[in-house]
Short mmCIF file of C-alpha atoms in Angstrom, two decimals:
data_model
loop_
_atom_site.label_atom_id
_atom_site.label_comp_id
_atom_site.label_asym_id
_atom_site.label_seq_id
_atom_site.Cartn_x
_atom_site.Cartn_y
_atom_site.Cartn_z
CA MET X 188 0.00 0.00 0.00
CA GLY X 189 1.38 3.37 -1.02
CA SER X 190 0.86 6.78 0.45
CA PRO X 191 -2.69 8.22 0.09
CA HIS X 192 -1.14 11.55 -0.96
CA ARG X 193 2.07 12.24 -2.84
CA TYR X 194 3.25 14.86 -0.31
CA ILE X 195 2.45 12.75 2.80
CA PRO X 196 5.01 9.99 3.38
CA ASN X 197 2.83 7.74 5.59
CA THR X 198 1.40 4.77 3.72
CA GLU X 199 -2.07 3.37 4.41
CA ARG X 200 -0.38 0.49 6.27
CA ASP X 201 1.54 3.05 8.41
CA VAL X 202 -1.72 4.82 9.28
CA SER X 203 -3.47 1.51 10.08
CA GLU X 204 -0.64 0.42 12.37
CA MET X 205 -0.60 3.75 14.22
CA LEU X 206 -4.36 3.69 14.72
CA SER X 207 -4.17 0.11 15.95
CA ALA X 208 -1.40 1.01 18.39
CA ILE X 209 -3.57 3.62 20.07
CA GLY X 210 -6.72 1.46 19.98
CA VAL X 211 -8.93 3.22 17.43
CA GLY X 212 -10.30 1.93 14.19
CA SER X 213 -10.23 5.06 12.02
CA VAL X 214 -8.99 8.64 11.87
CA GLU X 215 -12.57 9.84 12.32
CA GLU X 216 -12.67 8.22 15.78
CA LEU X 217 -9.95 10.66 16.87
CA PHE X 218 -12.54 13.43 16.55
CA SER X 219 -15.44 11.58 18.21
CA ASP X 220 -15.57 14.12 21.07
CA ILE X 221 -16.65 16.85 18.68
CA PRO X 222 -20.48 17.07 18.45
CA PRO X 223 -21.78 16.10 14.97
CA GLU X 224 -23.39 19.53 14.43
CA PHE X 225 -19.97 21.15 14.50
CA LYS X 226 -18.48 18.81 11.94
CA LEU X 227 -18.44 19.59 8.23
CA ASP X 228 -20.31 16.82 6.45
CA ARG X 229 -19.16 17.71 2.97
CA PRO X 230 -15.79 18.19 1.25
CA LEU X 231 -14.11 21.57 1.55
CA SER X 232 -15.04 24.01 -1.18
CA LEU X 233 -11.65 23.95 -2.85
CA PRO X 234 -10.62 23.41 -6.46
CA LYS X 235 -9.33 19.97 -7.34
CA ALA X 236 -5.72 19.19 -6.60
CA LEU X 237 -3.28 20.25 -9.29
CA SER X 238 -0.50 18.25 -10.79
CA GLU X 239 3.03 19.55 -10.26
CA GLN X 240 3.12 20.94 -13.80
CA GLU X 241 -0.24 22.68 -13.36
CA LEU X 242 0.81 24.07 -9.99
CA ALA X 243 4.07 25.47 -11.39
CA ALA X 244 2.15 27.17 -14.21
CA GLU X 245 -0.36 28.68 -11.75
CA LEU X 246 2.36 30.05 -9.47
CA ALA X 247 4.24 31.48 -12.46
CA LYS X 248 1.04 33.21 -13.55
CA LEU X 249 0.53 34.73 -10.10
CA ALA X 250 4.18 35.81 -9.88
CA SER X 251 3.99 37.50 -13.28
CA ALA X 252 1.64 40.08 -11.76
CA ASN X 253 4.63 41.55 -9.90
CA ALA X 254 7.08 43.95 -11.50
CA SER X 255 10.61 43.02 -10.52
CA SER X 256 14.15 43.81 -11.54
CA SER X 257 14.17 40.58 -13.54
CA THR X 258 11.22 41.68 -15.70
CA HIS X 259 11.68 45.47 -15.71
CA ALA X 260 14.60 47.90 -15.92
CA SER X 261 14.75 49.06 -12.29
CA TYR X 262 16.08 52.42 -11.12
CA LEU X 263 14.94 52.00 -7.52
CA GLY X 264 17.53 52.49 -4.83
CA GLY X 265 17.28 54.10 -1.45
CA GLY X 266 18.92 51.25 0.46
CA LEU X 267 18.45 48.11 -1.64
CA TYR X 268 19.96 47.73 -5.11
CA SER X 269 19.63 45.48 -8.13
CA HIS X 270 23.06 43.95 -8.75
CA TYR X 271 24.06 40.88 -10.71
CA VAL X 272 24.35 37.84 -8.44
CA PRO X 273 26.69 35.16 -9.86
CA SER X 274 25.04 31.72 -9.94
CA VAL X 275 27.90 30.14 -7.97
CA ILE X 276 26.71 32.00 -4.86
CA ASP X 277 23.40 30.13 -4.66
CA HIS X 278 25.21 26.90 -5.46
CA ILE X 279 27.44 27.32 -2.40
CA LEU X 280 24.68 28.66 -0.14
CA GLN X 281 22.52 25.64 -0.83
CA ARG X 282 25.16 23.07 0.03
CA GLY X 283 23.75 21.07 2.92
CA GLU X 284 26.55 21.85 5.36
CA PHE X 285 25.74 25.56 5.10
CA TYR X 286 22.04 25.61 4.26
CA THR X 287 20.95 23.45 7.18
CA ALA X 288 23.45 24.76 9.73
CA TYR X 289 21.93 26.64 12.62
CA THR X 290 23.50 29.90 13.82
CA PRO X 291 26.50 28.75 15.88
CA TYR X 292 25.53 28.53 19.53
CA GLN X 293 27.57 25.38 20.03
CA ALA X 294 29.86 26.70 17.38
CA GLU X 295 33.04 24.74 17.68
CA VAL X 296 31.39 21.68 16.15
CA SER X 297 30.65 23.71 12.99
CA GLN X 298 34.10 24.66 11.83
CA GLY X 299 32.94 25.39 8.25
CA THR X 300 30.41 27.96 9.45
CA LEU X 301 32.95 29.52 11.80
CA GLN X 302 35.56 29.77 9.06
CA ALA X 303 33.02 31.42 6.72
CA ILE X 304 32.18 33.98 9.43
CA PHE X 305 35.88 34.56 10.15
CA GLU X 306 36.51 35.27 6.48
CA TYR X 307 33.41 37.50 6.29
CA GLN X 308 34.67 39.53 9.26
CA THR X 309 38.10 39.82 7.65
CA MET X 310 36.64 41.12 4.39
CA ILE X 311 34.44 43.69 6.16
CA CYS X 312 37.54 44.92 8.03
CA GLU X 313 39.43 45.21 4.74
CA LEU X 314 36.52 47.12 3.18
CA THR X 315 36.07 49.57 6.04
CA GLY X 316 39.70 49.78 7.15
CA LEU X 317 38.61 49.26 10.76
CA ASP X 318 40.08 46.76 13.21
CA VAL X 319 37.20 44.41 14.03
CA ALA X 320 33.89 43.36 12.50
CA ASN X 321 31.18 41.23 14.04
CA ALA X 322 29.42 38.22 12.53
CA SER X 323 26.69 40.45 10.98
CA MET X 324 23.49 42.14 12.11
CA TYR X 325 19.82 41.87 11.13
CA ASP X 326 19.98 44.76 8.64
CA ALA X 327 21.50 48.21 8.20
CA GLY X 328 18.79 49.88 10.29
CA THR X 329 19.48 47.76 13.36
CA ALA X 330 23.23 48.16 12.80
CA VAL X 331 22.79 51.96 12.88
CA ALA X 332 20.75 51.74 16.06
CA GLU X 333 23.24 49.38 17.75
CA ALA X 334 26.07 51.73 16.78
CA ALA X 335 24.27 54.57 18.53
CA VAL X 336 23.69 52.46 21.65
CA MET X 337 27.35 51.40 21.65
CA SER X 338 28.48 55.02 21.26
CA CYS X 339 26.44 56.03 24.30
CA ALA X 340 27.90 53.14 26.33
CA ALA X 341 31.46 53.97 25.26
CA THR X 342 31.25 57.71 25.95
CA GLY X 343 28.88 57.74 28.92
CA ARG X 344 26.75 60.29 27.05
CA ASN X 345 23.16 60.03 25.82
CA LYS X 346 22.71 62.46 22.93
CA VAL X 347 22.95 61.13 19.38
CA LEU X 348 23.20 63.42 16.35
CA VAL X 349 21.93 61.96 13.10
CA ALA X 350 22.12 63.68 9.74
CA ARG X 351 18.79 64.06 7.93
CA THR X 352 20.62 62.71 4.90
CA VAL X 353 20.75 59.28 6.55
CA ASN X 354 18.22 56.80 5.13
CA PRO X 355 14.82 57.67 6.73
CA ARG X 356 14.13 53.98 7.48
CA TYR X 357 17.39 53.70 9.42
CA ARG X 358 16.47 56.81 11.40
CA GLN X 359 13.09 55.30 12.24
CA VAL X 360 14.74 52.17 13.63
CA LEU X 361 17.20 54.35 15.56
CA ARG X 362 14.37 56.23 17.27
CA THR X 363 12.60 52.95 18.09
CA TYR X 364 15.75 51.72 19.84
CA ALA X 365 16.58 55.05 21.47
CA HIS X 366 13.27 55.94 23.10
CA PRO X 367 13.07 53.22 25.80
CA LYS X 368 16.78 53.64 26.57
CA GLY X 369 16.39 57.37 27.23
CA ILE X 370 18.71 58.31 24.38
CA GLU X 371 18.02 61.72 22.86
CA VAL X 372 18.16 61.76 19.05
CA ILE X 373 18.78 65.10 17.34
CA ASP X 374 18.34 65.55 13.57
CA VAL X 375 21.02 67.58 11.79
CA ASP X 376 19.66 69.37 8.72
CA TYR X 377 21.35 69.45 5.33
CA CYS X 378 22.41 72.15 2.90
CA ALA X 379 19.44 72.74 0.57
CA SER X 380 21.60 73.43 -2.47
CA GLY X 381 24.38 70.87 -2.13
CA GLY X 382 22.42 68.09 -0.43
CA THR X 383 25.17 67.49 2.15
CA THR X 384 25.55 67.88 5.90
CA LEU X 385 27.70 70.86 6.80
CA ALA X 386 30.45 70.56 9.41
CA GLU X 387 29.56 73.97 10.86
CA THR X 388 26.00 72.77 11.49
CA VAL X 389 27.36 69.73 13.35
CA ALA X 390 29.76 71.89 15.34
CA HIS X 391 26.87 74.16 16.31
CA VAL X 392 24.69 71.38 17.77
CA ALA X 393 27.44 69.09 19.16
CA GLY X 394 28.30 69.49 22.82
CA SER X 395 29.76 67.80 25.86
CA ASP X 396 26.79 65.42 25.99
CA THR X 397 27.11 64.26 22.35
CA ALA X 398 27.85 60.56 22.08
CA CYS X 399 28.12 60.38 18.31
CA LEU X 400 27.23 61.74 14.91
CA ILE X 401 25.67 59.30 12.45
CA ALA X 402 26.37 60.30 8.85
CA GLN X 403 25.86 58.37 5.60
CA CYS X 404 28.22 58.43 2.62
CA PRO X 405 27.02 58.52 -0.11
CA ASN X 406 24.00 59.87 1.67
CA TYR X 407 20.34 59.04 1.02
CA PHE X 408 20.28 61.59 -1.84
CA GLY X 409 23.31 59.86 -3.36
CA VAL X 410 25.59 62.81 -2.57
CA VAL X 411 29.09 62.17 -1.24
CA GLU X 412 29.43 63.83 2.16
CA GLU X 413 32.58 65.62 3.37
CA MET X 414 33.17 62.90 5.93
CA ASP X 415 36.60 64.12 7.04
CA GLU X 416 35.11 67.50 7.99
CA LEU X 417 32.16 65.88 9.80
CA SER X 418 34.62 63.60 11.60
CA SER X 419 36.65 66.57 12.85
CA ALA X 420 33.52 68.41 13.97
CA VAL X 421 32.13 65.59 16.13
CA HIS X 422 35.53 64.53 17.48
CA ALA X 423 36.16 68.11 18.59
CA ALA X 424 33.14 67.71 20.87
CA GLY X 425 34.41 64.36 22.20
CA GLY X 426 31.87 62.28 20.32
CA LEU X 427 32.31 59.35 17.94
CA LEU X 428 31.67 59.21 14.21
CA VAL X 429 29.37 56.46 12.95
CA ALA X 430 29.70 56.13 9.17
CA VAL X 431 26.89 54.48 7.21
CA VAL X 432 28.38 53.26 3.93
CA ASN X 433 27.44 51.38 0.78
CA PRO X 434 29.98 48.54 0.49
CA ILE X 435 30.15 48.66 -3.33
CA SER X 436 30.97 52.39 -3.17
CA LEU X 437 34.10 51.56 -1.18
CA GLY X 438 35.58 50.31 -4.45
CA ILE X 439 36.35 53.93 -5.30
CA LEU X 440 35.47 56.07 -2.27
CA ALA X 441 37.60 56.50 0.86
CA SER X 442 37.14 53.86 3.52
CA PRO X 443 35.66 54.94 6.89
CA ALA X 444 39.04 54.47 8.59
CA ASN X 445 40.57 57.04 6.23
CA TYR X 446 38.39 59.84 7.57
CA GLY X 447 38.54 58.74 11.19
CA ALA X 448 35.26 56.90 11.65
CA ASP X 449 35.04 55.02 14.92
CA ILE X 450 32.24 52.73 13.74
CA ALA X 451 31.16 51.75 10.22
CA VAL X 452 27.83 50.13 9.44
CA GLY X 453 25.75 49.50 6.35
CA GLU X 454 23.53 47.21 4.33
CA GLY X 455 25.25 44.18 2.83
CA GLN X 456 22.40 43.22 0.45
CA SER X 457 24.42 44.54 -2.50
CA LEU X 458 27.06 41.88 -1.83
CA GLY X 459 25.59 38.86 -3.59
CA ASN X 460 22.12 38.99 -2.02
CA ALA X 461 19.07 39.48 -4.23
CA VAL X 462 16.47 42.19 -3.74
CA SER X 463 13.70 40.12 -2.22
CA PHE X 464 10.81 42.25 -0.96
CA GLY X 465 11.47 42.63 2.79
CA GLY X 466 14.56 40.48 3.03
CA PRO X 467 16.34 38.71 4.54
CA LEU X 468 18.92 41.48 4.71
CA LEU X 469 22.41 41.76 6.11
CA GLY X 470 23.73 44.51 8.36
CA PHE X 471 27.49 44.78 8.66
CA PHE X 472 29.20 46.34 11.67
CA ALA X 473 32.88 47.26 12.18
CA ALA X 474 34.70 49.37 14.74
CA THR X 475 38.08 50.29 16.11
CA SER X 476 39.76 47.83 18.47
CA LYS X 477 39.24 50.36 21.28
CA LEU X 478 35.50 49.69 21.07
CA MET X 479 35.75 45.93 20.52
CA ARG X 480 34.47 44.85 23.93
CA LYS X 481 31.33 46.93 23.57
CA MET X 482 30.37 45.58 20.15
CA PRO X 483 27.02 43.81 19.75
CA GLY X 484 26.91 40.30 18.38
CA ARG X 485 29.85 37.95 18.34
CA LEU X 486 33.35 37.70 16.92
CA VAL X 487 34.96 34.58 15.48
CA GLY X 488 38.71 34.20 15.88
CA GLU X 489 41.39 31.88 14.53
CA THR X 490 43.39 29.61 16.85
CA ARG X 491 45.32 26.31 17.10
CA ASP X 492 44.12 23.23 18.93
CA SER X 493 46.22 21.03 21.24
CA MET X 494 47.48 19.16 18.16
CA GLY X 495 48.59 22.40 16.51
CA ARG X 496 45.82 22.25 13.92
CA ARG X 497 44.21 25.46 12.62
CA GLY X 498 40.72 26.07 13.97
CA PHE X 499 38.09 28.73 14.61
CA VAL X 500 36.28 29.69 17.81
CA LEU X 501 33.83 32.24 19.11
CA THR X 502 36.40 34.64 20.54
CA LEU X 503 34.12 37.32 21.91
CA GLN X 504 30.47 36.70 22.59
CA ALA X 505 28.49 38.90 24.91
CA ARG X 506 26.59 36.70 27.37
CA GLU X 507 23.82 39.28 27.36
CA GLN X 508 22.00 37.42 24.59
CA HIS X 509 21.36 34.57 27.00
CA ILE X 510 20.87 36.34 30.31
CA ARG X 511 19.64 39.87 29.60
CA ARG X 512 16.66 38.99 27.40
CA GLU X 513 15.08 42.18 26.05
CA HIS X 514 18.22 44.18 26.91
CA ALA X 515 20.33 42.01 24.63
CA THR X 516 22.08 43.71 21.72
CA SER X 517 22.80 40.63 19.65
CA ASN X 518 20.23 39.52 17.11
CA ILE X 519 22.15 37.37 14.66
CA CYS X 520 20.14 34.51 13.23
CA SER X 521 20.57 31.73 10.69
CA ASN X 522 19.24 33.86 7.82
CA GLU X 523 21.88 36.52 8.41
CA GLY X 524 24.51 33.78 8.59
CA LEU X 525 23.57 32.70 5.06
CA CYS X 526 23.47 36.31 3.82
CA ALA X 527 26.92 36.88 5.32
CA LEU X 528 28.13 33.74 3.54
CA ALA X 529 26.72 35.11 0.26
CA ALA X 530 28.61 38.36 0.86
CA THR X 531 31.79 36.42 1.57
CA VAL X 532 31.50 34.37 -1.62
CA TYR X 533 30.64 37.50 -3.62
CA LEU X 534 33.62 39.48 -2.34
CA SER X 535 35.96 36.55 -2.89
CA LEU X 536 34.72 36.31 -6.51
CA VAL X 537 34.97 39.98 -7.47
CA GLY X 538 38.10 40.78 -5.45
CA PRO X 539 39.47 44.33 -4.98
CA VAL X 540 39.88 44.94 -8.72
CA GLY X 541 36.39 43.69 -9.51
CA LEU X 542 34.85 45.79 -6.73
CA ARG X 543 36.52 48.89 -8.13
CA LYS X 544 35.27 48.01 -11.61
CA LEU X 545 31.71 47.60 -10.31
CA ALA X 546 31.88 50.96 -8.56
CA GLU X 547 33.27 52.64 -11.67
CA LEU X 548 30.60 51.15 -13.94
CA SER X 549 27.87 52.43 -11.61
CA THR X 550 29.51 55.86 -11.56
CA TRP X 551 29.80 56.20 -15.33
CA LYS X 552 26.27 54.97 -16.03
CA ALA X 553 24.66 57.06 -13.28
CA HIS X 554 26.45 60.21 -14.41
CA TYR X 555 25.47 59.58 -18.03
CA LEU X 556 21.79 59.30 -17.06
CA HIS X 557 22.00 62.27 -14.70
CA ASP X 558 23.54 64.56 -17.32
CA ARG X 559 21.06 63.59 -20.02
CA ILE X 560 18.08 64.15 -17.70
CA ALA X 561 19.48 67.48 -16.54
CA GLU X 562 19.61 68.64 -20.19
CA MET X 563 15.82 68.29 -20.51
CA PRO X 564 13.93 71.54 -19.97
CA LYS X 565 11.34 70.16 -17.55
CA TYR X 566 13.74 68.32 -15.25
CA GLU X 567 16.55 69.51 -13.02
CA ALA X 568 19.01 68.00 -10.57
CA ALA X 569 17.88 68.76 -7.02
CA PHE X 570 21.41 69.02 -5.58
CA SER X 571 24.78 70.25 -6.78
CA GLY X 572 26.96 68.01 -4.59
CA PRO X 573 29.11 65.21 -6.09
CA PHE X 574 27.36 61.86 -6.33
CA TRP X 575 28.16 58.22 -6.94
CA ASN X 576 25.35 56.03 -8.33
CA GLU X 577 22.22 57.81 -7.08
CA PHE X 578 20.85 61.28 -7.63
CA VAL X 579 17.67 63.26 -7.02
CA VAL X 580 15.68 64.75 -9.91
CA ARG X 581 12.99 67.40 -9.64
CA GLY X 582 10.29 67.30 -12.32
CA GLN X 583 7.30 69.46 -13.13
CA ARG X 584 4.72 66.68 -13.47
CA SER X 585 3.38 64.41 -10.74
CA ALA X 586 6.18 61.96 -10.02
CA ALA X 587 3.70 59.27 -8.99
CA GLN X 588 1.77 59.55 -12.27
CA ARG X 589 5.00 59.51 -14.29
CA ASN X 590 6.15 56.36 -12.50
CA ARG X 591 2.84 54.64 -13.25
CA GLU X 592 3.26 55.41 -16.94
CA LEU X 593 6.88 54.25 -16.89
CA LEU X 594 5.77 51.00 -15.29
CA ASN X 595 3.43 50.40 -18.22
CA ARG X 596 6.50 50.75 -20.45
CA GLY X 597 8.50 48.14 -18.51
CA ILE X 598 10.49 50.58 -16.37
CA ILE X 599 10.54 50.90 -12.58
CA GLY X 600 11.15 54.60 -12.04
CA GLY X 601 12.91 56.55 -9.32
CA LYS X 602 11.79 56.42 -5.70
CA LEU X 603 9.36 59.11 -4.56
CA ILE X 604 10.85 60.92 -1.57
CA GLU X 605 8.26 63.62 -0.84
CA LYS X 606 6.80 61.66 2.07
CA ASP X 607 10.11 61.59 3.93
CA TYR X 608 11.24 65.03 2.74
CA PRO X 609 8.14 67.26 2.33
CA GLU X 610 10.37 70.11 1.19
CA LEU X 611 11.39 68.08 -1.89
CA VAL X 612 8.08 68.25 -3.74
CA GLY X 613 8.13 66.46 -7.10
CA CYS X 614 11.53 64.87 -6.44
CA THR X 615 12.52 61.28 -7.15
CA LEU X 616 15.65 59.33 -6.26
CA TRP X 617 17.24 57.39 -9.13
CA ALA X 618 19.80 54.60 -8.76
CA VAL X 619 21.94 53.07 -11.51
CA THR X 620 23.95 49.91 -11.04
CA GLU X 621 26.18 47.88 -13.32
CA THR X 622 23.14 45.91 -14.49
CA ARG X 623 21.68 48.74 -16.60
CA THR X 624 22.71 48.77 -20.23
CA ARG X 625 23.30 51.79 -22.51
CA GLU X 626 20.21 50.78 -24.49
CA GLU X 627 18.08 50.75 -21.33
CA LEU X 628 19.39 54.15 -20.27
CA ASP X 629 18.64 55.66 -23.67
CA THR X 630 15.17 54.13 -23.65
CA LEU X 631 14.50 55.70 -20.26
CA ILE X 632 15.71 59.08 -21.48
CA ARG X 633 13.35 58.94 -24.47
CA GLU X 634 10.42 57.96 -22.25
CA LEU X 635 11.15 60.76 -19.78
CA GLU X 636 11.17 63.26 -22.64
CA VAL X 637 7.73 62.06 -23.69
CA LEU X 638 6.39 62.08 -20.11
CA ALA X 639 7.96 65.43 -19.09
#
C-alpha cells in the first residue's frame, strides 16, 4: 500500500498500524468528542488538486503580476539595489553543510560555518579599514541603532546626532531603539543646495553630551558627504563618528578608517544577495579595536588546537543574549549567517579589482543618465553636490503619475521621496547599477522626454 497523498510519506499500512497502536479503528474516531453539528459533512469548497506541472504554471502566472528587476529595468535604490548575483553564490549557499546549519551557539562543532564567518569579518575589516567586524546584524537599520547604543555606552553620554541625509528607514529604527533607553536623538539638517551635511552645522549642535554623529556616505540623496570634515567636527566635541556606507561604493570612495570613523555600518544586500521584498537582509558592523568589547553580536577568531591544527572559535560573545533577554544587543540569526556567507563568496569572486570596476561602472552609467536628464527643460538636478550612483531629480509633473506610466513601459522609475522630505516636492531618487545597459538608459531618457 502506497501513500494516500504524494506529499504525505505515511502509507495506508503506516496509518493503520498507528491507529491500531492507540486502539482506534479510524482517523474519524480521533474526533469523536466533537459534536456532529460542528463537523463539516461535505468536502471543503476547494478546487481539485493540481498536478506539479499545473501548480508550477499557476504560481508562475501569479508571480507575473509583480514587477521586478528581472522583468523590468529598475532604477529603484534608497537602500536596496539590483546587482548581478553570480550563480555560484546560490550553489554554495545551498550546500547542505551551510544551508541546514543553525546559527552557531555550540559553534566549535561547525568549523565550516565559523571559518566562513571569520573570512566575512576579515573582508568587512578590509573594506572599512577598521580593526574588528562582528558576525553580521539583522539589517542596516538595526546596525545603525546598535552603533548609537554602543556610542552612548562607550562615551557615557546620551545624545545622538543623526544627519537628515541618513536613510529615513534607518532613522526610524534608531528612534525605536533610542526611546526606551532614554537616548536623545537630534536631527542635523542638510544644505538645501548641495544636499550634504555641513560641518559647521554639526559643530553648532554638538556638545559635551554628544555621544556620536551618524552620517551616511554617499547619503540618502546619493551625494558624497565631506566625511573628514564631519569627523573633525564631532571629534572636537568628544563624540564618535558612525559612518553608514554602501559597500560597493568603497571600491572607489575613501574607507571609513581614512576619515577617522570610529564605527562603520551598512547594508550588505548589495554583496551577492538578491532584492527580495522585505529580506532577509544583512547589516554589517565594524569598529576600532578600542571599542571591541562593547560591540554587539559575536566575533569569530582563529586559533590552534592542542594538536597544533588550525581552527576557529567564538572569541568574543556577549553573554547578554542569553541572560539579559530584552536588553540584549545581539540579534544574529541563521538567515543573516547565510546572507553573510553570500557576501563572503561575492567578495571573494569579485576581489578588490572587480569591486573597483563595479563601482566605476555604476559611476559612469549614473552620471550619463544624470547629465542627459538634466539637459531636458522640464527636469533639473535637485542638488549640486558630487554623487556616486544615485541622484535626485525634480520634475514638473506628478512623479507618482509619471512612474505609473513608466511601469506600463517596462520601467521601474525613481523612488518618490516627498513623504520623507516634504520640502522636496516632485523629487525622485534614481539609482543606476552595473546591471543597466546603454540601451536601457537611452530608452528611459526617451520615455522621460515624452512624459515630461
